[in-house]
Short mmCIF file of C-alpha atoms in Angstrom, two decimals:
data_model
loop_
_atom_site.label_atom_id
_atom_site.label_comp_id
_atom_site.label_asym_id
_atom_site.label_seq_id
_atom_site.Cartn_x
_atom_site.Cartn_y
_atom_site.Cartn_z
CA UNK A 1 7.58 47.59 -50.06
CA UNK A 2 11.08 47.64 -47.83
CA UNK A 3 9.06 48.15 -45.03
CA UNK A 4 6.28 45.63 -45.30
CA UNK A 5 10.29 43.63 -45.37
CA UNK A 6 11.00 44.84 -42.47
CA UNK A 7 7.94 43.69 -40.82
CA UNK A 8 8.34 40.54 -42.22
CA UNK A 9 11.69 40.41 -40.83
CA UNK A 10 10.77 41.46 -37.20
CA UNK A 11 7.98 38.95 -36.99
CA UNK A 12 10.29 36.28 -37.93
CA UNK A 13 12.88 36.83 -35.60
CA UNK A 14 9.97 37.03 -32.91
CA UNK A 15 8.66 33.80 -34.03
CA UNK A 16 12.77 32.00 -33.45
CA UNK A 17 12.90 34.05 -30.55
CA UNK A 18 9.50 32.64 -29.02
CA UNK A 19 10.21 29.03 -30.59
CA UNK A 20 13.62 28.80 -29.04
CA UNK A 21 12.52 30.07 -25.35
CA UNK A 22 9.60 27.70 -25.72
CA UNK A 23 11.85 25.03 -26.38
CA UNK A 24 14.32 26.33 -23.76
CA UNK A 25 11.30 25.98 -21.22
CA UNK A 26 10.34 22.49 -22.11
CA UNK A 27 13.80 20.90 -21.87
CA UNK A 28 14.06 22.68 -18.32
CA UNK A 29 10.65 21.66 -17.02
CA UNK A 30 11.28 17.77 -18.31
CA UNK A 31 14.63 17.74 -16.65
CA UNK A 32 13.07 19.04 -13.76
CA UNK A 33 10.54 16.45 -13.67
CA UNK A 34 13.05 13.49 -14.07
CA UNK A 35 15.30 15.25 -11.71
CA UNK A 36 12.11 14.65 -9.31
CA UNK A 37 10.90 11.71 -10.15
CA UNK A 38 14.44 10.22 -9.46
CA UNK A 39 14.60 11.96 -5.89
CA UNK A 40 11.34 10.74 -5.35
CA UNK A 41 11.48 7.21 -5.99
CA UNK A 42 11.44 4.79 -3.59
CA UNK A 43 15.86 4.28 -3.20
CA UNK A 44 16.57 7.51 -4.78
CA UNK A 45 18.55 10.17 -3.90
CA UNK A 46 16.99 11.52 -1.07
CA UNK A 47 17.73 12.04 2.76
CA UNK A 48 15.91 9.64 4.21
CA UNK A 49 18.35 7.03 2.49
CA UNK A 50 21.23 8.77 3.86
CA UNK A 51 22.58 7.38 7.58
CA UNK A 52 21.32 10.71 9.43
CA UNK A 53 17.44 9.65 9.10
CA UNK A 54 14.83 7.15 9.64
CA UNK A 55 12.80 6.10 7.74
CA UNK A 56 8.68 5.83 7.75
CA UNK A 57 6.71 3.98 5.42
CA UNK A 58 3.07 3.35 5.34
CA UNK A 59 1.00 0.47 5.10
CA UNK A 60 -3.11 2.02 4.39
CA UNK A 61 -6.30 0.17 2.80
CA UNK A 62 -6.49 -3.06 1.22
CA UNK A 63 -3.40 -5.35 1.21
CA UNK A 64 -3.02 -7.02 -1.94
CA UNK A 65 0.39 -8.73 -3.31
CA UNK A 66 2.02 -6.43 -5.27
CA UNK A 67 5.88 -6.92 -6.51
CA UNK A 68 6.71 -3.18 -6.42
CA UNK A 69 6.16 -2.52 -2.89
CA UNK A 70 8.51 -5.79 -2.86
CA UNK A 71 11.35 -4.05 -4.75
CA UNK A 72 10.93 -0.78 -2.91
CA UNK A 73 11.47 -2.69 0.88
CA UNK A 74 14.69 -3.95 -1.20
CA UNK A 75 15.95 -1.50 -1.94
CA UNK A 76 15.20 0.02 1.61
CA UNK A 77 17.01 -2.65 2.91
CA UNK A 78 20.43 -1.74 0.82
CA UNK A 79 20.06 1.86 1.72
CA UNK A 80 21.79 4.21 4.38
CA UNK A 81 18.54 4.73 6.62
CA UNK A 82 19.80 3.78 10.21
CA UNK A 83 16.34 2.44 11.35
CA UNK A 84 12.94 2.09 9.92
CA UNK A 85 8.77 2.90 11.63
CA UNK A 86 6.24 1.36 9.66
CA UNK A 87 2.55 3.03 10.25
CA UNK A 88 -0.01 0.55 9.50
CA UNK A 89 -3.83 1.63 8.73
CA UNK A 90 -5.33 -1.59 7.18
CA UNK A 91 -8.21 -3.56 7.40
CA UNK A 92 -5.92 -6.37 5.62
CA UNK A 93 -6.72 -7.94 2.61
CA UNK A 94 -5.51 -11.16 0.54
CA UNK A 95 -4.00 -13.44 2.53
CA UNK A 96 -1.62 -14.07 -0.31
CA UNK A 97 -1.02 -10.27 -0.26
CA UNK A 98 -0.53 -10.21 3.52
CA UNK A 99 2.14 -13.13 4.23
CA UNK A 100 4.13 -11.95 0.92
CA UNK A 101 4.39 -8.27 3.04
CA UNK A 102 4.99 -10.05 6.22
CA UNK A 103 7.98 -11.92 4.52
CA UNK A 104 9.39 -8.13 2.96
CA UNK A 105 9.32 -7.05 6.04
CA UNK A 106 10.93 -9.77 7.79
CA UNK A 107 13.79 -9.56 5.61
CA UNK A 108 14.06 -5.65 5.66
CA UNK A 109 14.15 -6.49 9.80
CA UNK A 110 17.39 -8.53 10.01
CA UNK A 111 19.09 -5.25 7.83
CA UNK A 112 17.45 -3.05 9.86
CA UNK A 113 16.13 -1.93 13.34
CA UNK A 114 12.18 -1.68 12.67
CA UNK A 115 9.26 -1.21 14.80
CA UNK A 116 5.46 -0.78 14.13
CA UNK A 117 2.82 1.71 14.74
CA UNK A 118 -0.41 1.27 14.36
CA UNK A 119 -2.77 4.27 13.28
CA UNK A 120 -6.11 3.36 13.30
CA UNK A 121 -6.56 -0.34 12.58
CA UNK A 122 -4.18 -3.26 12.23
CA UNK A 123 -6.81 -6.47 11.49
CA UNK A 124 -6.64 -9.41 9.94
CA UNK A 125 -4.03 -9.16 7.03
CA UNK A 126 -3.14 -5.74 9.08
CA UNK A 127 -2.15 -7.92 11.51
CA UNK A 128 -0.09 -10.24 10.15
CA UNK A 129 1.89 -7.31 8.46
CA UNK A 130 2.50 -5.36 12.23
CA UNK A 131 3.86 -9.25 13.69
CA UNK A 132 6.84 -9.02 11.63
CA UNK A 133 8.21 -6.61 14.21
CA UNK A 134 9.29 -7.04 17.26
CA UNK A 135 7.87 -4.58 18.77
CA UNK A 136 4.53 -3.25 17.79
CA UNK A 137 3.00 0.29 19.23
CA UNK A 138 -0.45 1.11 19.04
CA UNK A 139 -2.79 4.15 19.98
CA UNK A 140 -5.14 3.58 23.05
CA UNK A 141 -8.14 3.61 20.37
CA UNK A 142 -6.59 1.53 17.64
CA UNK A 143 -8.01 -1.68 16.80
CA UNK A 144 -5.67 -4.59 16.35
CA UNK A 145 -6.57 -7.86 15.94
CA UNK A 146 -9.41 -10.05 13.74
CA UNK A 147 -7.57 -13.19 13.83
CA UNK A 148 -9.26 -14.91 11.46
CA UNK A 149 -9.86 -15.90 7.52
CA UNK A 150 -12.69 -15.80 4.98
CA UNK A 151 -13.88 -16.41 2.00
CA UNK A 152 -16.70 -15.37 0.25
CA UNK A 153 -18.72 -15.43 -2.40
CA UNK A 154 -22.18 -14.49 -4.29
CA UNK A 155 -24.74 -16.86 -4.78
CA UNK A 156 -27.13 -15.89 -7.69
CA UNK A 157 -28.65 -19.31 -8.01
CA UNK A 158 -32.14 -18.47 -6.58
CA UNK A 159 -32.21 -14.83 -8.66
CA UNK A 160 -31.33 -17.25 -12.06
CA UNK A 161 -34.55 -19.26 -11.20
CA UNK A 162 -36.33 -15.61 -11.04
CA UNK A 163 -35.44 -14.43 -14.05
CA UNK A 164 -35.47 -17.50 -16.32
CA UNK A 165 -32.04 -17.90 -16.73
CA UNK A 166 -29.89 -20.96 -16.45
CA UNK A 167 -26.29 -21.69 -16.50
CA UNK A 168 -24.94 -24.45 -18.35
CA UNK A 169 -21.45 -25.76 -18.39
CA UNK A 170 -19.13 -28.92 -19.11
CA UNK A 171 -16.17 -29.18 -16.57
CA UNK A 172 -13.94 -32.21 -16.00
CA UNK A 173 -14.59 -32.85 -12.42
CA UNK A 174 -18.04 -32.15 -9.47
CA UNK A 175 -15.16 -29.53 -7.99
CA UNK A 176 -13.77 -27.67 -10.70
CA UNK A 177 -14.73 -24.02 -10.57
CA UNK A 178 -16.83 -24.49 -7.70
CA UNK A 179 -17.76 -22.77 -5.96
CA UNK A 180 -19.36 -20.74 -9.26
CA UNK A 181 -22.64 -18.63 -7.79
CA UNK A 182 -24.96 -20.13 -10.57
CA UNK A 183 -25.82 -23.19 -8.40
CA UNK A 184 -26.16 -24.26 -4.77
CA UNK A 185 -22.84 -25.09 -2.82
CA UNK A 186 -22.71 -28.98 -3.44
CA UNK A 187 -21.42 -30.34 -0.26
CA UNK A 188 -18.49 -31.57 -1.31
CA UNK A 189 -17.81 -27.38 -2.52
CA UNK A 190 -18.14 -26.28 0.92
CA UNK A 191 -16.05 -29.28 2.20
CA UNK A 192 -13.33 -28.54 0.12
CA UNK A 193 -13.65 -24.72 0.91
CA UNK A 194 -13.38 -25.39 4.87
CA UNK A 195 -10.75 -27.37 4.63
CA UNK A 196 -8.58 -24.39 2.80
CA UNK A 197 -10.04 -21.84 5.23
CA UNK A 198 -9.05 -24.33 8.03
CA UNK A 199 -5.22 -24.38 6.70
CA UNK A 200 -5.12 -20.98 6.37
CA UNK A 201 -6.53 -19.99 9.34
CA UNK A 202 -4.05 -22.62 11.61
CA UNK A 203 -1.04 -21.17 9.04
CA UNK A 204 -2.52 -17.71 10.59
CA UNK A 205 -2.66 -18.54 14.62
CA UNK A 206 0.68 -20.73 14.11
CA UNK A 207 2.71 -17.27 12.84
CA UNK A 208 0.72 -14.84 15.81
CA UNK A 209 1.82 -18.03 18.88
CA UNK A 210 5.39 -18.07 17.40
CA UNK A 211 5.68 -14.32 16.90
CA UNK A 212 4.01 -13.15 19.98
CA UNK A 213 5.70 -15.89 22.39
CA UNK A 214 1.95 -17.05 23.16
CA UNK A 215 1.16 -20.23 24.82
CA UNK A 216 -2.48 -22.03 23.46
CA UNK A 217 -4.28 -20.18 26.60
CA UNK A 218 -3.54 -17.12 25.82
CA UNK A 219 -3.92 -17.40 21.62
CA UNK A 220 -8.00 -19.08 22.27
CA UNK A 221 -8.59 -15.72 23.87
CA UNK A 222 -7.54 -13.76 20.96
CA UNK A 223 -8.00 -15.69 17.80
CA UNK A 224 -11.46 -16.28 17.40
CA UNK A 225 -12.12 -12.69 14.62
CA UNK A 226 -12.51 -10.11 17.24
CA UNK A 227 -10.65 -7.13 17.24
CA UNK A 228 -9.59 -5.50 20.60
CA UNK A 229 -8.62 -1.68 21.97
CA UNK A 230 -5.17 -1.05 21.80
CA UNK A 231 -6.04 -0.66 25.56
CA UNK A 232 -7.18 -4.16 25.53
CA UNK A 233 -4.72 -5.18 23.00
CA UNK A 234 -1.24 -4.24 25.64
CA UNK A 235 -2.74 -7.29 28.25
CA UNK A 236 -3.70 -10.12 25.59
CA UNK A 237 -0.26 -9.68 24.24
CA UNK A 238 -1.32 -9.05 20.81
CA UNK A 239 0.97 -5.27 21.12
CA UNK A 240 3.77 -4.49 23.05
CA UNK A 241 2.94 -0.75 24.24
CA UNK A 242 0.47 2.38 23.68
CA UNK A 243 1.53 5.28 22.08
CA UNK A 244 2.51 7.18 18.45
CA UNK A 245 5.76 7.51 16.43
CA UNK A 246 7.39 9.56 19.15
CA UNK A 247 7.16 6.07 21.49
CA UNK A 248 8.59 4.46 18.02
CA UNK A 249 11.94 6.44 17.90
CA UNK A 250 12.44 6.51 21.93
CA UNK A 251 12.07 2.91 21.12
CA UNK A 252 14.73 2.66 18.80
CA UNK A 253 16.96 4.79 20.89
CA UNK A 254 16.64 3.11 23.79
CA UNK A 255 16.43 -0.64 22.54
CA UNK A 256 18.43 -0.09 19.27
CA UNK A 257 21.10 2.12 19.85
CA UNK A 258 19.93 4.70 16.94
CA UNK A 259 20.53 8.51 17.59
CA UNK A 260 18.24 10.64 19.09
CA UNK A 261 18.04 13.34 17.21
CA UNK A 262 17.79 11.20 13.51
CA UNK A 263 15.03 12.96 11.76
CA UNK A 264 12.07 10.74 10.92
CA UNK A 265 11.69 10.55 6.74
CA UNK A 266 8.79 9.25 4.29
CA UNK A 267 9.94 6.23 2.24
CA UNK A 268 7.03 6.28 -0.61
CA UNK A 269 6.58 2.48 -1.52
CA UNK A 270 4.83 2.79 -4.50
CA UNK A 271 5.04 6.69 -5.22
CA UNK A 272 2.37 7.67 -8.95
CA UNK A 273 4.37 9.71 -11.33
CA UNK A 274 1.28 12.21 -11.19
CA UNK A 275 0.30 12.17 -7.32
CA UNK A 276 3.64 14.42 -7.18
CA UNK A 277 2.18 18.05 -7.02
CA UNK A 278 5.78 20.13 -8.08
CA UNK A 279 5.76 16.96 -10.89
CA UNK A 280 2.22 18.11 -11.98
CA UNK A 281 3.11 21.54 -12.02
CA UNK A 282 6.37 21.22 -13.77
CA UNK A 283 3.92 18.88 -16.86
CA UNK A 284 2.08 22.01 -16.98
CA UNK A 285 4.72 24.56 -17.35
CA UNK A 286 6.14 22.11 -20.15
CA UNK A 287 2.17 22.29 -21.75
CA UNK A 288 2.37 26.31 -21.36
CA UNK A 289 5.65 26.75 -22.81
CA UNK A 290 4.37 24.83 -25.94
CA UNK A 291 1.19 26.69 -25.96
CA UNK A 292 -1.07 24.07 -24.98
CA UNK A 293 -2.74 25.92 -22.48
CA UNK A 294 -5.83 23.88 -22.29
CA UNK A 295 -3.81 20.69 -21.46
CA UNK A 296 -1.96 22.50 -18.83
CA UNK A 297 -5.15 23.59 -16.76
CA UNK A 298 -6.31 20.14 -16.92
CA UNK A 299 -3.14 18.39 -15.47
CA UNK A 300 -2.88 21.25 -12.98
CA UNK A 301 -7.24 20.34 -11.84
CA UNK A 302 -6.73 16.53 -12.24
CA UNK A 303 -3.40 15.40 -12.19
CA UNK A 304 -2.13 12.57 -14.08
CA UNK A 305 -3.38 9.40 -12.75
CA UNK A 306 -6.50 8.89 -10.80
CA UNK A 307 -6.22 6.74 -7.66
CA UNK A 308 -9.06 4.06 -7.48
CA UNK A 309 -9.11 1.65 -4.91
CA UNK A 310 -10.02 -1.32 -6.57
CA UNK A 311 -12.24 -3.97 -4.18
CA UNK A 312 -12.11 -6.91 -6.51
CA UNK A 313 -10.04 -9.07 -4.29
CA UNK A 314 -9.33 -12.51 -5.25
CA UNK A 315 -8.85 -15.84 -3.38
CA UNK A 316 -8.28 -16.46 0.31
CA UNK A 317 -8.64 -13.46 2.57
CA UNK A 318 -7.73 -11.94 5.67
CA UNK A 319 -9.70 -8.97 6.14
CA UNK A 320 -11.50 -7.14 8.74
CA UNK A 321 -15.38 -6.81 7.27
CA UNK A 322 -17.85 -5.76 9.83
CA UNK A 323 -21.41 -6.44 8.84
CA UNK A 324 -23.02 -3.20 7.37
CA UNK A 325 -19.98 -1.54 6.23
CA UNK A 326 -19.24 -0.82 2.18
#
């Protein structure tokens, strides 16, 4: 009997052993992963805010408006960094989207020395994003350009007709919600729709003349949706010089006055809690230490969010769309 006690005993002072070192390893792992997440964010506590550094953001895919990536150039703008590259791999986007970046950037330039690089492809929204520098850098291969705006939209009228089906509706004027895809484009619809296209796209060449000192010669050769070489792209004006980031901070040096050997720093603009790998491993050290095991192995394979690039843009657009591509 006194030693089935004992037993007893031992197992429960394993258990509050185990228990409290569980515990111990949750609260470390969650202050490790706020400790993070506050280093990581865009303003935090990191080096690239500090004066020694510059800073690199990147602009990739679609260009949509989004208030966050507003915020984070903000905050850029009231940090330390003593200059700033911004790498630019878009096809563009909304044009909404594109002239609400263009004005971030603009504002983060008077604060800041800041000059553009262009990866692969600055078009159409892309574009308008690289002109708020003043001095834009591409790679002989990049493509640049696609001055230009569109809008689209499906027409299912003559598949309605195929399958029986008919849309009815009860709308206050012949131009509300049209254009709606359930009917052929009155013309009056497609009247209306030029005339926005028309605005946008004189809003469009108006900001490349003014920002690219181009007189209305040289802006009929380049604004009619092509893109063009970065090769090409160095004689129609539309970029000031070939080459990569290294061009960028000899640049700066040279034009700016920053300090040669300032180490070049990512500035995440809109950085996912779980697209943080040491984040996602910290989550599942927290899991382990609370023996959820099973949860742990799935954050470690998946993560915590899922990036989808979401291709439902809406309203006017600037965008680069060759014919044939998904």
């Amino acid at each position: 009997m006194s030693l089935d006690s004992d037993v007893i005993v031992d197992r429960r002072r394993i258990r509050r052993k185990l228990t409290f070192w569980r515990v111990a390893a949750a609260l470390i792992a969650i202050g490790a992963i706020i400790a993070v997440a506050v280093i990581a964010a865009p303003g935090g506590r990191t080096g690239l805010t500090a004066a020694g550094s510059i800073a690199r953001i990147n602009i990739e895919g679609l260009i949509r408006s989004d208030q966050e990536r507003v915020e984070a150039l903000e905050r850029l703008e009231k940090s330390q960094a003593a200059a700033v590259i911004v790498h630019i791999n878009s096809p563009g986007g909304t044009t909404a989207g594109s002239e609400q970046l263009y004005d971030a950037l603009t504002r983060l330039k008077a604060k800041k020395p800041l000059v553009v690089v262009v990866e692969g492809l600055a078009a159409s929204g892309g574009y308008i994003t690289a002109i708020a520098a003043d001095h834009i850098i591409a790679q002989q291969s990049s493509l640049v350009g696609s001055i230009g705006v569109l809008f689209q939209f499906p027409n299912f009228s003559e598949l309605l007709k195929t399958v029986g089906v008919k849309v009815e509706e009860v709308k206050s004027s012949p131009l509300k919600a049209a254009p709606n895809g359930f009917e052929p484009t009155s013309p009056e619809a497609r009247a209306a729709l030029d005339a926005l296209v028309k605005d946008s796209y004189a809003w469009f060449r108006g900001l490349v003349k003014e920002r690219r000192a181009m007189d209305d010669a040289q802006l009929e050769k380049v604004a009619d949706g092509r893109v063009f070489t970065g090769r090409q792209a160095v004689d129609l004006k539309l970029i000031d010089q070939l080459g990569d980031e290294k061009s960028a901070v000899a640049w700066l040096v040279a034009q700016k006055g920053v300090k040669a050997d300032l180490p070049v720093r990512d500035y995440k603009l809109t950085p996912r809690f779980g697209d943080l790998t040491f984040l996602r491993t910290a989550a599942a050290i927290t899991f382990d230490a609370l023996g959820l095991s099973a949860v742990a192995r799935q954050i470690e394979q998946t993560g915590m969010a899922q990036a989808a690039d979401r291709l439902g843009l809406e309203g006017m657009l600037a965008l680069w769309h060759p014919a044939g591509a998904n």
